[in-house]
XYZ file of C-alpha atoms in Angstrom:
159
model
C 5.130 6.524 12.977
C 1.613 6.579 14.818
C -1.900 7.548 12.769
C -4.327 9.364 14.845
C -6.938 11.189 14.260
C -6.030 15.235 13.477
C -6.211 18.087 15.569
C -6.342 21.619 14.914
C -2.823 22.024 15.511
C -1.856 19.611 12.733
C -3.467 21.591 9.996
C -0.973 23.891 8.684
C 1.088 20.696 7.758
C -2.096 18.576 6.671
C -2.733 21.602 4.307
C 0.659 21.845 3.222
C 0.833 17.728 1.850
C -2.596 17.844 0.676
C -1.546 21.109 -1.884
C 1.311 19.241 -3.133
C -0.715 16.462 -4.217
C -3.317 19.421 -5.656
C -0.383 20.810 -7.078
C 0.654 17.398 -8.716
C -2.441 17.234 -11.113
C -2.004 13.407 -11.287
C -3.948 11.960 -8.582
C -6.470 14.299 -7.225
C -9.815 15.844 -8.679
C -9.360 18.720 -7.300
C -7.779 22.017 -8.476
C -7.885 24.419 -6.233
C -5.024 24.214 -3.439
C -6.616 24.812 0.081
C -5.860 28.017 2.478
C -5.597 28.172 5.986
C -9.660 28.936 6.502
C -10.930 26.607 3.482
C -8.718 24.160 4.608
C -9.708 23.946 8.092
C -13.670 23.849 6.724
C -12.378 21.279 4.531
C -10.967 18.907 6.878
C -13.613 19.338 9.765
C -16.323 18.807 7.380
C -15.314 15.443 6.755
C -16.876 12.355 8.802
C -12.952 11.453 10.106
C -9.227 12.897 9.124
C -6.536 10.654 10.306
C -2.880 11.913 9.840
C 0.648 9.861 9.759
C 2.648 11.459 12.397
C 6.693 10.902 12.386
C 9.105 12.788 15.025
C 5.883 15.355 15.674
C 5.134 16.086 11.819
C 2.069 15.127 9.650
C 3.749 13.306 6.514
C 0.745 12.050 5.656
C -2.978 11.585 6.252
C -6.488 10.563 4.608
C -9.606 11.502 4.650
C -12.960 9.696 5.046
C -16.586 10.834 4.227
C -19.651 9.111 2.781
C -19.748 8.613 -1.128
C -23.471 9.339 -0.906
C -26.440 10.105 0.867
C -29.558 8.470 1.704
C -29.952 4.742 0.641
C -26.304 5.028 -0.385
C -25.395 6.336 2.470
C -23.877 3.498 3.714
C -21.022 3.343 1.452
C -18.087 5.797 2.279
C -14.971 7.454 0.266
C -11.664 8.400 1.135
C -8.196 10.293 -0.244
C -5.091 9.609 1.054
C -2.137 11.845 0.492
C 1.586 11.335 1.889
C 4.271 14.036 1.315
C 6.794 13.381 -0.932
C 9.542 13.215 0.723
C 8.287 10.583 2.222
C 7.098 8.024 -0.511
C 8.040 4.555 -0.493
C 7.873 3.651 3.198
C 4.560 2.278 3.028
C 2.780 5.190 5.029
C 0.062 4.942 2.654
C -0.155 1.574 3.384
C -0.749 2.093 7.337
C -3.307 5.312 6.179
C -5.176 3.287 4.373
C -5.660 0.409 7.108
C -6.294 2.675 9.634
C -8.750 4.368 7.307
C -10.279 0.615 6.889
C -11.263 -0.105 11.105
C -12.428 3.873 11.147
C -14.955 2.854 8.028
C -16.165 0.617 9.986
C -16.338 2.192 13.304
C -18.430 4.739 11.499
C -21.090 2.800 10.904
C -20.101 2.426 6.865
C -20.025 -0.783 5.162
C -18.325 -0.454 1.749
C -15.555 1.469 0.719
C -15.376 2.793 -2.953
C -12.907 4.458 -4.504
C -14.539 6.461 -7.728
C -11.512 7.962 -9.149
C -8.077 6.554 -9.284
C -6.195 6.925 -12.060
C -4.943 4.327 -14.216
C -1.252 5.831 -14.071
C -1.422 5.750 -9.866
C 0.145 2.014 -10.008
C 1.393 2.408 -7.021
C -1.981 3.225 -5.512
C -3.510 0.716 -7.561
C -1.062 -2.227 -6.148
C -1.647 -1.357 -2.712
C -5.514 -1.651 -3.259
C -5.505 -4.544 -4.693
C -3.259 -6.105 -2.534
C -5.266 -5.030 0.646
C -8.618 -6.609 -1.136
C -10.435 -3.959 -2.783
C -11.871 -5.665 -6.505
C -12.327 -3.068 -9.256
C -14.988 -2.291 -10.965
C -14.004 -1.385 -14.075
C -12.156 1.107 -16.566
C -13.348 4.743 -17.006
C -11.740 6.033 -20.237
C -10.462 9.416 -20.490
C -12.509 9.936 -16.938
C -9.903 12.179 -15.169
C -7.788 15.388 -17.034
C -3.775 15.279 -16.085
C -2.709 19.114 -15.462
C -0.785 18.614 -18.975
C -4.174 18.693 -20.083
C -4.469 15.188 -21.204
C -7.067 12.478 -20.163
C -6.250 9.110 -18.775
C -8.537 6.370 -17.344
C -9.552 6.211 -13.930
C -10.223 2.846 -12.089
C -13.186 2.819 -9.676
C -12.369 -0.094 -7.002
C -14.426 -1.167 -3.767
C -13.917 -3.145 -0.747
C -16.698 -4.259 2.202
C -15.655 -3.349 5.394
């Protein structure tokens, strides 16, 4: 598996793991699944995309923007997203490392997570295991696609 940063070509399978994780209504905000035109304006909008490439297909990748602007703008955010199928062999891991150095080659200093969700305990082990502190307990601050609300855990880490 290498991560690199995405190309044009890799879209249609970037687009495809990041709408099953839309789909999943468990870990990401969002709610509307991408097409081939807003997802292409999605990605290159971003400061960096890296993807997880294995045998020539995207199973994974993250992206990486700045969590505000201005004064702020110094401190960056980023989702991660790894196909299914794929779970479990620590690809999130090596996203979220890579996503770490291109922080910081970007000129950001601080990393901040504002919205993972309590249940995400695997994405909440792996943070805190790589460093990142959290900064508290949100209650009811993100709604499940059943319609419920569960906590969401803003954590942080300096680059």
């Amino acid at each position: 598996m290498i991560i690199r940063k995405y190309t044009e070509n890799d879209l249609r399978e970037m687009i495809s793991v990041w709408n099953e994780v839309v789909r999943g209504g468990i870990a990401f905000p969002q709610e509307d699944e991408l097409d081939e035109r807003s997802g292409a304006d999605f990605f290159a909008a971003q400061s960096y995309c890296g993807v997880a490439e294995e045998e020539g297909r995207v199973v994974g990748l993250y992206i990486l923007h700045p969590n505000n602007v201005g004064r702020c703008g110094h401190i960056c955010n980023a989702s991660y997203a790894v196909s299914s199928e794929c779970r479990g062999r620590h690809i999130g891991e090596a996203l979220v490392m890579d996503c770490l150095e291109q922080g910081k080659a970007h000129g950001f200093r601080v990393l901040q997570f504002n919205a993972v969700v309590a249940t995400n305990v695997h994405a909440r082990h792996l943070y805190e295991r790589l460093g990142f502190t959290q900064l508290g307990t949100i209650p009811g601050g993100f709604r499940l696609i059943d319609g419920r609300y569960e906590d969401i855990c803003p954590y942080y880490k300096v680059l």
